[in-house]
Coordinates of C-alpha atoms and ligand atoms in Angstrom, one line a residue:
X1151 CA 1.2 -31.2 -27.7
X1152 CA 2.6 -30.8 -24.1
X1153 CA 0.8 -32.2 -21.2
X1154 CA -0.3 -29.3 -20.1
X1155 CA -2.1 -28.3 -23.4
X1156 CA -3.8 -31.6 -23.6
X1157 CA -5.2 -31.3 -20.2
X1158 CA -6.0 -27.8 -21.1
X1159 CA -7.8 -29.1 -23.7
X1160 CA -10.1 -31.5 -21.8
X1161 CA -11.3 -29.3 -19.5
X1162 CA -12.2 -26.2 -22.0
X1163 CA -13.7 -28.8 -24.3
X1164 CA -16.3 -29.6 -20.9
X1165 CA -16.3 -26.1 -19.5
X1166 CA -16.9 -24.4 -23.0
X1167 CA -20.2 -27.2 -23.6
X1168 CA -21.3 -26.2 -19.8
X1169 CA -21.1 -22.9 -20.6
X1170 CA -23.1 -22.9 -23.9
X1171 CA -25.8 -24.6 -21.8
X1172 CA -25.7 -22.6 -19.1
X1173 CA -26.8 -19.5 -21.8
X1174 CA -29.2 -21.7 -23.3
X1175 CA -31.2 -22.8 -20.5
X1176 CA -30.5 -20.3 -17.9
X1177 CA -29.9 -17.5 -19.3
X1178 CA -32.2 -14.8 -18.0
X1179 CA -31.5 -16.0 -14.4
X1180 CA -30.7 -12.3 -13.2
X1181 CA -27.4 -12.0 -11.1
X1182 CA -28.1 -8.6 -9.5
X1183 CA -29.3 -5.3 -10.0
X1184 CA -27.7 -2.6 -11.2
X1185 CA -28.1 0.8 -9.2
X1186 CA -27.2 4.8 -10.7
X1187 CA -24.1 4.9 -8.2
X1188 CA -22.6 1.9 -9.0
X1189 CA -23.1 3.1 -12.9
X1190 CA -21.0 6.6 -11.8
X1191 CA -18.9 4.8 -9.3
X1192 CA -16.6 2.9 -11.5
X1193 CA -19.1 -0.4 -11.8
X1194 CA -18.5 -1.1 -7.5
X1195 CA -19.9 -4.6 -7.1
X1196 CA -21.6 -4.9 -10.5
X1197 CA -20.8 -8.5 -11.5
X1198 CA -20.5 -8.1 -15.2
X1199 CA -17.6 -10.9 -16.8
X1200 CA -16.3 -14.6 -15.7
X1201 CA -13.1 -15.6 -15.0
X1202 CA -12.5 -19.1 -13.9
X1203 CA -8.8 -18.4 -12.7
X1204 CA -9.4 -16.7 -9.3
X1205 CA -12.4 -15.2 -6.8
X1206 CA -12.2 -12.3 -4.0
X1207 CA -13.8 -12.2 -1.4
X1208 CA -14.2 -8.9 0.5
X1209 CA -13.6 -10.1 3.8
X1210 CA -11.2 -13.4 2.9
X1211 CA -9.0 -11.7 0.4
X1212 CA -8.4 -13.7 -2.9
X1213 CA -8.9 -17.6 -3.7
X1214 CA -7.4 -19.4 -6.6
X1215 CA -9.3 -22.2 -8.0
X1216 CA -10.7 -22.5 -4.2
X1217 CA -7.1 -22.5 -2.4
X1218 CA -6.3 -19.5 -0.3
X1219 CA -3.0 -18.0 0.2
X1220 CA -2.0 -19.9 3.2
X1221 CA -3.1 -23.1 1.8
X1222 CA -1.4 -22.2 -1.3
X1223 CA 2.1 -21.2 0.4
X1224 CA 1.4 -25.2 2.4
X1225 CA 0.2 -27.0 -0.7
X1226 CA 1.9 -25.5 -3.5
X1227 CA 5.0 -27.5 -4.8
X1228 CA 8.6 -25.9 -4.0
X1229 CA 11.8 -26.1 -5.5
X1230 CA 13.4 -29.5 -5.2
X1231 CA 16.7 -27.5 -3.8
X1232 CA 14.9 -27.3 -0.1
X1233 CA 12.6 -24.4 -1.1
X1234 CA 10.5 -23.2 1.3
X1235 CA 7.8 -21.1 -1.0
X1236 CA 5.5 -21.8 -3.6
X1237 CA 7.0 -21.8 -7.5
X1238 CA 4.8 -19.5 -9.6
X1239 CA 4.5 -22.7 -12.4
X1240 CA 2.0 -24.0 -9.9
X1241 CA 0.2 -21.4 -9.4
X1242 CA -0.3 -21.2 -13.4
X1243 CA -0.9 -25.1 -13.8
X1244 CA -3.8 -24.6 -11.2
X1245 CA -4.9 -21.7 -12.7
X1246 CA -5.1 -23.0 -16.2
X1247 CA -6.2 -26.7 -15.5
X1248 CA -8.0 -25.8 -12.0
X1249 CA -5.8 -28.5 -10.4
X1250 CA -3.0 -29.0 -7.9
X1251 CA 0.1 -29.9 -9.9
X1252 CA 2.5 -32.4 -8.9
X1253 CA 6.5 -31.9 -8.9
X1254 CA 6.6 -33.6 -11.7
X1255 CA 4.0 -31.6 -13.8
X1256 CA 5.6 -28.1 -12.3
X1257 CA 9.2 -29.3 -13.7
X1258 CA 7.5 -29.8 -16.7
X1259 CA 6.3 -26.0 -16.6
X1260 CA 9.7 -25.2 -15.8
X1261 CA 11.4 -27.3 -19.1
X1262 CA 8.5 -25.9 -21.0
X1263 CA 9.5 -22.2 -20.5
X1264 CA 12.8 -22.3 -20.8
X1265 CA 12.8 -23.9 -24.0
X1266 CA 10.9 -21.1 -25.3
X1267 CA 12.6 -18.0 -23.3
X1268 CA 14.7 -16.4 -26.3
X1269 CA 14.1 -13.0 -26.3
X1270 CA 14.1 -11.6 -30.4
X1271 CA 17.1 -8.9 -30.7
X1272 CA 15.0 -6.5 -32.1
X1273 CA 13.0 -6.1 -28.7
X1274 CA 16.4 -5.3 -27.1
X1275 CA 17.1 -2.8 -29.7
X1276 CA 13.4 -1.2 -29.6
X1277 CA 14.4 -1.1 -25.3
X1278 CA 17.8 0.0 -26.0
X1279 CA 16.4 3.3 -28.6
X1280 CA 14.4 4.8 -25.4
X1281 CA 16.5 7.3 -23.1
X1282 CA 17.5 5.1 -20.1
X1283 CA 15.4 7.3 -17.5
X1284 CA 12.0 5.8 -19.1
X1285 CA 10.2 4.2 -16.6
X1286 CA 10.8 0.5 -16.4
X1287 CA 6.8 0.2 -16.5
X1288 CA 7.1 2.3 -19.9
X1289 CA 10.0 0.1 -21.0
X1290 CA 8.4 -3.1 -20.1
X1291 CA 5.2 -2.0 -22.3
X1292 CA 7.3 -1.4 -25.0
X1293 CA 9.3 -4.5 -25.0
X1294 CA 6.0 -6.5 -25.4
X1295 CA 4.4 -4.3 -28.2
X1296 CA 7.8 -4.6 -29.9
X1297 CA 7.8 -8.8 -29.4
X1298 CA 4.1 -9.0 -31.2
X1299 CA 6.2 -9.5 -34.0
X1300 CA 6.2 -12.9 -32.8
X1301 CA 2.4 -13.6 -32.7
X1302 CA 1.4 -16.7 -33.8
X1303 CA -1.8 -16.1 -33.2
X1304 CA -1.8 -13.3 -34.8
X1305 CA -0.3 -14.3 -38.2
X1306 CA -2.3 -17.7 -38.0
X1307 CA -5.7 -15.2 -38.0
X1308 CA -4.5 -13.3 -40.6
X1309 CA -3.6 -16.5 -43.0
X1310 CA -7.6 -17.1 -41.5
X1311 CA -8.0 -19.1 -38.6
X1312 CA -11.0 -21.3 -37.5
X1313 CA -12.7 -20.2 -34.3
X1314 CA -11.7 -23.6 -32.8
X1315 CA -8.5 -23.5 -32.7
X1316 CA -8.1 -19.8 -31.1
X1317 CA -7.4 -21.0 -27.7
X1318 CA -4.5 -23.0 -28.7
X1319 CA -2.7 -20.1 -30.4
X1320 CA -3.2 -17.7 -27.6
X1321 CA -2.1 -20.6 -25.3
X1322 CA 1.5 -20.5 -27.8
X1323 CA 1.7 -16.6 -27.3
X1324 CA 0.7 -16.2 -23.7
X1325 CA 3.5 -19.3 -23.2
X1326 CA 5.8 -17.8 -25.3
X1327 CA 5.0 -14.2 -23.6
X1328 CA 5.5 -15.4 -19.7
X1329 CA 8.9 -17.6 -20.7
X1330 CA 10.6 -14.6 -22.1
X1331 CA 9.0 -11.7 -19.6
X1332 CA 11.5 -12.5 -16.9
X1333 CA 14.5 -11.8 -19.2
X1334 CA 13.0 -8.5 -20.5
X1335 CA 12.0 -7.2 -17.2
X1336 CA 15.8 -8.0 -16.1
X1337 CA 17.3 -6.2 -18.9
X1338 CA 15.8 -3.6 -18.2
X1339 CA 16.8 -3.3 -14.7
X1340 CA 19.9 -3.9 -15.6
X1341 CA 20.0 -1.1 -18.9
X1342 CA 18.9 1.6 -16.0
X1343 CA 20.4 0.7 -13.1
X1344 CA 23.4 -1.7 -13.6
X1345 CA 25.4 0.0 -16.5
X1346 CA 23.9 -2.4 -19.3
X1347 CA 25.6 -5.1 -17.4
X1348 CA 23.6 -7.7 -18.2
X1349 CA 23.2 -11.3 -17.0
X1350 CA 22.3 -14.4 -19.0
X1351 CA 19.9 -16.9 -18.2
X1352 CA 20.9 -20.0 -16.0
X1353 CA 18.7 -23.1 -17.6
X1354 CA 19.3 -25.0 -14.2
X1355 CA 17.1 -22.2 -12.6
X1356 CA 13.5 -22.2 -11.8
X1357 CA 11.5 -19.5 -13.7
X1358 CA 11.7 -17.4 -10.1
X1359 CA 14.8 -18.0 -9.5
X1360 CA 15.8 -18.1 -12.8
X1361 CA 14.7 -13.9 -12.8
X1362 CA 16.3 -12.9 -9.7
X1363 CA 19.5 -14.7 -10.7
X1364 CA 19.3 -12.3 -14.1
X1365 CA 18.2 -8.8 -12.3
X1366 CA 21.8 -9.9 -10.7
X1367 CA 20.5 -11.3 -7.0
X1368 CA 22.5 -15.0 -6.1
X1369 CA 22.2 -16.5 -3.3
X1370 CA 18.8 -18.2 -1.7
X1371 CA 16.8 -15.2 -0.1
X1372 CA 15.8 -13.4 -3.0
X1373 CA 15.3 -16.4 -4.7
X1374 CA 12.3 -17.1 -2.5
X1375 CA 11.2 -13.8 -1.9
X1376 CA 10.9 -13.6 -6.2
X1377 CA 8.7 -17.0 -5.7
X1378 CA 6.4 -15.7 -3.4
X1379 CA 5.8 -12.7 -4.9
X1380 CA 5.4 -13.5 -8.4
X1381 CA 2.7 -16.1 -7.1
X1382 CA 1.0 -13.8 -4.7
X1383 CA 0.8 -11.5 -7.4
X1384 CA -0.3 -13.3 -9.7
X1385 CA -4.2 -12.7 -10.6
X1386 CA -6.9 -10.6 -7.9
X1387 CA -10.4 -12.3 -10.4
X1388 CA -11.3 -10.1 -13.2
X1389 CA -12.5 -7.0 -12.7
X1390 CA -9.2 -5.4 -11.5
X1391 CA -7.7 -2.7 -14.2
X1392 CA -5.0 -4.8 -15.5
X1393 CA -7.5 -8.2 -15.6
X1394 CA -9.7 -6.3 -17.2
X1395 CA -7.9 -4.7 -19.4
X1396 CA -6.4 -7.6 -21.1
X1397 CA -9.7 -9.3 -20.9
X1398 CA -11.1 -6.4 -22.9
X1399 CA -8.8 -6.0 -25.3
X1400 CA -8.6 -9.7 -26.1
X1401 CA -12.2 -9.3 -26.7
X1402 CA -12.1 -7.7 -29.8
X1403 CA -9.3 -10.9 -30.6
X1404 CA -6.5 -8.5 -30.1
X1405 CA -3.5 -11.0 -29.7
X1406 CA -2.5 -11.6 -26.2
X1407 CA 0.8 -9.5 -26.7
X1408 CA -1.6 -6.7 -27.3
X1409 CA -3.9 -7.5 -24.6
X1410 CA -1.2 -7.9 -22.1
X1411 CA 0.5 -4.7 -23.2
X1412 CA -2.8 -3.0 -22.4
X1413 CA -3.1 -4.6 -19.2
X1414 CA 0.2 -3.5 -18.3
X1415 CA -0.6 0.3 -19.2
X1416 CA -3.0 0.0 -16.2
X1417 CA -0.8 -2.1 -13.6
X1418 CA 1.5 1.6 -14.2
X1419 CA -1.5 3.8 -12.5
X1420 CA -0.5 4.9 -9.2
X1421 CA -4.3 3.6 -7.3
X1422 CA -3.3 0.5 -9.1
X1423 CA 0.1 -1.7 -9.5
X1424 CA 2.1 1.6 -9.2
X1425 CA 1.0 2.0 -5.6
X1426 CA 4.0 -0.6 -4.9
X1427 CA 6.3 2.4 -5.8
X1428 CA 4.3 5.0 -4.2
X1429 CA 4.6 3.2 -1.0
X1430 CA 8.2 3.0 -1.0
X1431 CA 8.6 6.3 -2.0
X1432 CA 6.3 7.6 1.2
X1433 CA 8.2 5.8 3.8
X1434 CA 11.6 7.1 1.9
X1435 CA 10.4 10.5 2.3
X1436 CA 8.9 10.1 6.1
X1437 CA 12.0 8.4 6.9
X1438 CA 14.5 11.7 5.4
X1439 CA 11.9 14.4 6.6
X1440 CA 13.1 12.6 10.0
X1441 CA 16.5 12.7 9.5
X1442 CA 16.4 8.6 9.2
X1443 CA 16.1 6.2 12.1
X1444 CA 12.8 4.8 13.1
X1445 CA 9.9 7.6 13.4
X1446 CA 7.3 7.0 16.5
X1447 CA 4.0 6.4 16.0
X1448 CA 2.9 10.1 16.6
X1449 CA 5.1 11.1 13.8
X1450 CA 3.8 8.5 11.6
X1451 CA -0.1 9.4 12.2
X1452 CA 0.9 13.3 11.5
X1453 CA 2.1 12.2 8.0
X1454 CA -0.9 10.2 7.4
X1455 CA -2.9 13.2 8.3
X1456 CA -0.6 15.1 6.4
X1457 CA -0.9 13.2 3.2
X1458 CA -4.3 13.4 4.1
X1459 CA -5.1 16.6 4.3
X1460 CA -2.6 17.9 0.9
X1461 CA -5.5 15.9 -1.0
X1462 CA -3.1 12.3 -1.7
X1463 CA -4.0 9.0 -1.3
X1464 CA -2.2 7.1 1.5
X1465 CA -0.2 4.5 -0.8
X1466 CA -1.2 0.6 0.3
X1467 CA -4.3 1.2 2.2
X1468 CA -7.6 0.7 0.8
X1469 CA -9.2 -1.1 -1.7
X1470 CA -12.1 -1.0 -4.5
X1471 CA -13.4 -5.0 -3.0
X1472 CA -11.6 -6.2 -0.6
X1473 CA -12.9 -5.2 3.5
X1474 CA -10.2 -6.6 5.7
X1475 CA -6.7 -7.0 5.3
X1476 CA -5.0 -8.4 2.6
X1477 CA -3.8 -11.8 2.7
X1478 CA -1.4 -11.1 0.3
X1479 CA 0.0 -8.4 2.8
X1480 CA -0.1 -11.2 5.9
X1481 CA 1.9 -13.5 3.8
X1482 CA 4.3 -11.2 3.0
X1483 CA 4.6 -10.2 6.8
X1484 CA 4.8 -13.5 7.8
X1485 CA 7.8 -13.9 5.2
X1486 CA 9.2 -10.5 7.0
X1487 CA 8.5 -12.6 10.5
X1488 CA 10.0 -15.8 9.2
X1489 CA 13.0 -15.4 7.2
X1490 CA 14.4 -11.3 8.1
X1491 CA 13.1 -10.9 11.6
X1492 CA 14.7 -7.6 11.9
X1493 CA 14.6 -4.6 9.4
X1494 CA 14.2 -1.0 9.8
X1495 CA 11.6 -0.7 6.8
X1496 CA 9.4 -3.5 7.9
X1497 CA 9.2 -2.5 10.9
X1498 CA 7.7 1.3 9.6
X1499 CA 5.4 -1.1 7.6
X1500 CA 4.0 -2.5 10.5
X1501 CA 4.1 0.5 12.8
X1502 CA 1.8 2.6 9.9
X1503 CA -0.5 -0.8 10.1
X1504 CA -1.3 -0.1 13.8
X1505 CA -1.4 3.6 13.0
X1506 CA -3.1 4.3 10.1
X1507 CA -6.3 2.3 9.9
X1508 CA -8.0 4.2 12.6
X1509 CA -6.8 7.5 11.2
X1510 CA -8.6 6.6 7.5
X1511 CA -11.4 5.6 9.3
X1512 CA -11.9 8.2 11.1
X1513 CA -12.2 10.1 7.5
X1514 CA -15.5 8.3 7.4
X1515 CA -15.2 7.4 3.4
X1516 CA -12.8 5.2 3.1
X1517 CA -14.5 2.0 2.6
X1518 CA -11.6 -0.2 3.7
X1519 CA -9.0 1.5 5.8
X1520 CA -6.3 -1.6 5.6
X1521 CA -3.4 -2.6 4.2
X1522 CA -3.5 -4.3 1.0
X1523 CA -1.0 -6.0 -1.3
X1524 CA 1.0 -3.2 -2.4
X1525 CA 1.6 -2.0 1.7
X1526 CA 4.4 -4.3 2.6
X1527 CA 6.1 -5.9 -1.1
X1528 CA 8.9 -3.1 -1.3
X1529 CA 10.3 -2.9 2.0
X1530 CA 11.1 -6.5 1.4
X1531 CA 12.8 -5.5 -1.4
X1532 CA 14.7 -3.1 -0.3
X1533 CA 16.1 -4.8 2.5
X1534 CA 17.2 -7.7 0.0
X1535 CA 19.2 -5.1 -2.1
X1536 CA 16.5 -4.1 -4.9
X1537 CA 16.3 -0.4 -4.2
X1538 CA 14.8 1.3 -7.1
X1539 CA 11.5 1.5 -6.2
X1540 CA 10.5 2.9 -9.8
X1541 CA 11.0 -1.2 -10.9
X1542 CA 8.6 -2.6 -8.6
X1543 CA 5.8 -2.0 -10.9
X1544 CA 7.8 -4.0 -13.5
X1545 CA 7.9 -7.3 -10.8
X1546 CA 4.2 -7.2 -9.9
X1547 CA 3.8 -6.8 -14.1
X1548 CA 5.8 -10.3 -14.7
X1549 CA 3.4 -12.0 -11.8
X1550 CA 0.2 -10.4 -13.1
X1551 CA 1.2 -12.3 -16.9
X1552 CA 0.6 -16.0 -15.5
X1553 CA -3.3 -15.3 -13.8
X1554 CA -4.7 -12.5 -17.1
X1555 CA -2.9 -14.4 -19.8
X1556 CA -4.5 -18.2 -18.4
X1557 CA -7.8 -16.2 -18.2
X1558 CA -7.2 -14.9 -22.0
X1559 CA -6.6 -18.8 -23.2
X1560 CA -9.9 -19.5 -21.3
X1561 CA -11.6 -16.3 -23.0
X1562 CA -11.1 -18.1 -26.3
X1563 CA -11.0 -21.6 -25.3
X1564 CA -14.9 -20.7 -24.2
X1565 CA -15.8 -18.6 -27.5
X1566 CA -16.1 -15.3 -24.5
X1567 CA -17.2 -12.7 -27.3
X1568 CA -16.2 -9.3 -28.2
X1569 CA -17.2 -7.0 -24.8
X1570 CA -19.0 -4.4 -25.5
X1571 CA -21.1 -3.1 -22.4
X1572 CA -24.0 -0.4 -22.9
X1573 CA -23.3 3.4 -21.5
X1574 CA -25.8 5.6 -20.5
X1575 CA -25.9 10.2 -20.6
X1576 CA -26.6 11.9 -17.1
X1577 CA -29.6 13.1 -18.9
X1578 CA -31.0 9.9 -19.6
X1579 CA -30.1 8.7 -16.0
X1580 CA -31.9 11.7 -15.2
X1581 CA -34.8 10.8 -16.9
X1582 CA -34.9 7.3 -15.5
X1583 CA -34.7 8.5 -11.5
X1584 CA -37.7 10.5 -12.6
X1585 CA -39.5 7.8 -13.6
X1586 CA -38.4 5.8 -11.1
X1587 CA -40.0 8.5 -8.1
X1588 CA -42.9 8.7 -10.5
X1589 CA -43.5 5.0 -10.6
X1590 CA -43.4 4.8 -6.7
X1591 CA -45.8 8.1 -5.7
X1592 CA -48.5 6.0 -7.5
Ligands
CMX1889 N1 -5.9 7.2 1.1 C1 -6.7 8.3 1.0 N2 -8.0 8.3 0.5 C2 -8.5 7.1 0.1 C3 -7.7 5.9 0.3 C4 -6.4 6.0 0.8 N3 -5.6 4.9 0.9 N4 -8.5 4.9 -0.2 C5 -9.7 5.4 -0.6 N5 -9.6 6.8 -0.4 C6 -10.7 7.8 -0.7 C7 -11.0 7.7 -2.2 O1 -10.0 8.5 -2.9 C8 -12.4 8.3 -2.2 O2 -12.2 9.7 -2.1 P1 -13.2 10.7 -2.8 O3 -14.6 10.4 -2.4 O4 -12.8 12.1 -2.3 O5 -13.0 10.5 -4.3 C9 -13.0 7.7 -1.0 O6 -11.9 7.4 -0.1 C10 -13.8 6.5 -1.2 O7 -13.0 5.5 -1.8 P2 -13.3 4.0 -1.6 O8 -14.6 3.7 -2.2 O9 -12.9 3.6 -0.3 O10 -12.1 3.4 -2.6 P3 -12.1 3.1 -4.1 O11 -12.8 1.8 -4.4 O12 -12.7 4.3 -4.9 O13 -10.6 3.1 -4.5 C11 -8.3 2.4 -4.2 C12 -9.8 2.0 -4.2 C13 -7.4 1.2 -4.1 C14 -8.0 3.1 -5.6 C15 -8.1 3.4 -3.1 O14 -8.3 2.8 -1.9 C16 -6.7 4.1 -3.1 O15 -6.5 5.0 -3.8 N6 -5.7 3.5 -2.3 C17 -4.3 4.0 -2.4 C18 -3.6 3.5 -3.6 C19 -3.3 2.0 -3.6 O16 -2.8 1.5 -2.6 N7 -3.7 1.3 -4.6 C20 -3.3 -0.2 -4.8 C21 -4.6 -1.1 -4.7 C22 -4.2 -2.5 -4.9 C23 -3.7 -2.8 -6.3 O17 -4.5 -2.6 -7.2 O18 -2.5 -3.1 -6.5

């Protein structure tokens, strides 16, 4: 076993008793009510699943195992090479173990995936049979369904597996699964954008660095963007579509290629992991309505209200939990602030954060009116190179693998069973508010 699978294994063994106990003894303590708008409104604060990886807070933004961002981006090994940002192995190992790693213990991540990073050739053939102007998000969704092949878990269930030793193959898989995403997500950019030219991986390379180096970037900055990103992006607790998803799916024992496959389908929606896109895309088209150059402030709050008023979302504002600004959009400024300084884009990002939040206030429904993750991660992009916004999804996809796949090896490390939540008809709502006034005109 690899050190990190025998820690793994000591903690779910405790966690997974606790938790039995926890049912046993306490398990009609009631955690909240549940109200007929939050039952139409898309289950708004209902707490209704666990997930040990990460927690948000409305008005803090997201914690991992207790660490913020900021204490994350301090704490957080870096790469021996004078790195500056966090590598995305520790942000799994404390994730999965609920500990901060050591160098030694990331570089043992590091060995650990690129020992099992060969991508099958049939998934390249299954990418290469789709016309090249799929959408990477479509691509990357069929790359995985097409590496379930691989399964372990799935072929050791179907020789008939003990319940015990679930967690350990869907720990195999979802190691297997995040080694080799990088490599598939760069072929891909590479198949639509680069002429097929594609790039091998370097095994001196941190898994980060390692992907940038293969979507064809050298050189240190996007080396450290690609670590900071794929650890800010990393996991946003449970209920979020693409958490949830894969939690769902990996309910019913689904394999976690299947799982994450699902979750991905939902990182593609536009109010979700496609906003990254969207957000690029608006600017783009504020930016050429202009004739280029920086647009004032005026002209950026009359294309708010614009977008506004044709019945669209503003892209990167707004968000189903969180109150105040994103965290994960203040660290990426403060990468813009540290390391570019100066950059047309970034600059429009920040000038619609003093613009618009007052403007979709003003609407007087939108619950939060700031920025969140999604806001600020393509400008950076852009001004290191990556222009093809349509990919973005695709990067926030490879991130999103490391927080809902160590949540799936805790699903089945904990026995979490299959989910199956009860529904309700308008009529028998209905029915029940009737009741309800009945009950209090007594
Ligand atoms: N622009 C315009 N209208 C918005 C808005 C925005 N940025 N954010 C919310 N609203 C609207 C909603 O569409 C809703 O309108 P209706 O009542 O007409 O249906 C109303 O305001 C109330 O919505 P809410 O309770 O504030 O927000 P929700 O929890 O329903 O939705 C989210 C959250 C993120 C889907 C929404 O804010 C949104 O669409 N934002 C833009 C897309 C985006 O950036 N998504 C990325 C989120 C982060 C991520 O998952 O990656």
């Amino acid at each position: 076993m690899d050190s990190l699978k025998d820690k793994f294994k000591a903690k779910a063994d405790i966690l997974a008793t606790e938790i039995k106990d926890i049912i046993k003894n306490n398990g009609d303590v009631k955690l909240g009510e549940i109200t007929v708008a939050q039952v139409y409104q898309g289950m708004r604060g209902m707490t209704g699943m666990v997930t040990e990886t990460s927690r948000l807070d409305p008005e803090e933004g997201i914690r991992f195992r207790g660490y913020s961002i900021p204490e994350l981006r301090k704490m957080l090994p870096k790469a021996v090479d004078g790195g500056t940002e966090p590598l995305p192995e520790g942000i799994f190992y404390l994730m999965l173990v609920g500990e901060m790693p050591t160098q030694e213990e990331i570089s043992g991540i590091t060995n650990e995936w690129l020992k099992r990073n060969n991508v099958p050739k049939h998934v390249f053939d299954v990418i290469e049979s789709l016309p090249v102007d799929t959408h990477p998000m479509t691509q990357f969704v069929t790359a995985i369904m097409a590496m379930q092949t691989e399964s372990v878990f799935a072929k050791a269930y179907a020789k008939g597996m003990n319940k015990k030793q679930y967690w350990d193959y869907a720990y195999e898989d979802s190691m297997n699964l995040i080694a080799r995403l990088p490599r598939i997500a760069a072929y891909i950019y590479r198949r639509k954008y680069k002429n097929g030219n594609h790039i091998e991986p370097d095994h001196k390379l941190d898994w980060a660095a390692n992907f940038a180096h293969m979507l064809g970037f050298e050189g240190n900055d996007m080396k450290r963007l690609m670590r900071l990103y794929l650890t800010i992006h990393a996991d946003h607790e449970g209920g979020n579509v693409s958490a949830h998803t894969t939690h769902l799916v990996g309910s019913a024992l689904s394999d976690p290629y299947l799982a994450f496959a699902a979750g991905m389908n939902g990182l593609a929606g536009p109010l979700h992991g496609l906003a990254n896109q969207e957000v690029l895309a608006w600017i783009m088209e504020l930016k050429e309505s202009l004739g280029g150059g920086l647009p004032t402030k005026e002209q950026i709050a009359e294309y708010i209200k614009k977008t506004l008023t044709d019945g669209k979302v503003v892209p990167g504002y707004g968000h189903a939990v969180l109150r105040k600004t994103d965290p994960r959009f203040t660290a990426q400024q403060d990468f813009y602030k540290t390391y570019i300084k100066h950059d047309d884009i970034c600059e429009i990002v920040q000038m619609i954060y003093e613009v618009a939040p007052p403007i979709l206030e003003s609407t007087g429904k939108i619950k939060n009116p700031w920025p969140n993750v999604d806001a600020h991660s393509g400008a950076l992009l852009v001004h290191y190179g990556m222009h093809e916004h349509d990919f973005y999804t695709v990067l926030f996809g490879v991130s999103r693998a490391l927080g809902v796949l160590a949540s799936l090896i805790w699903d089945r490390a904990t026995g979490s069973p299959i989910e199956r939540p009860g529904s309700l008809t308008t009529e028998n709502i209905k029915a029940k508010i009737k009741a309800a006034q009945k009950e209090t005109a007594k």
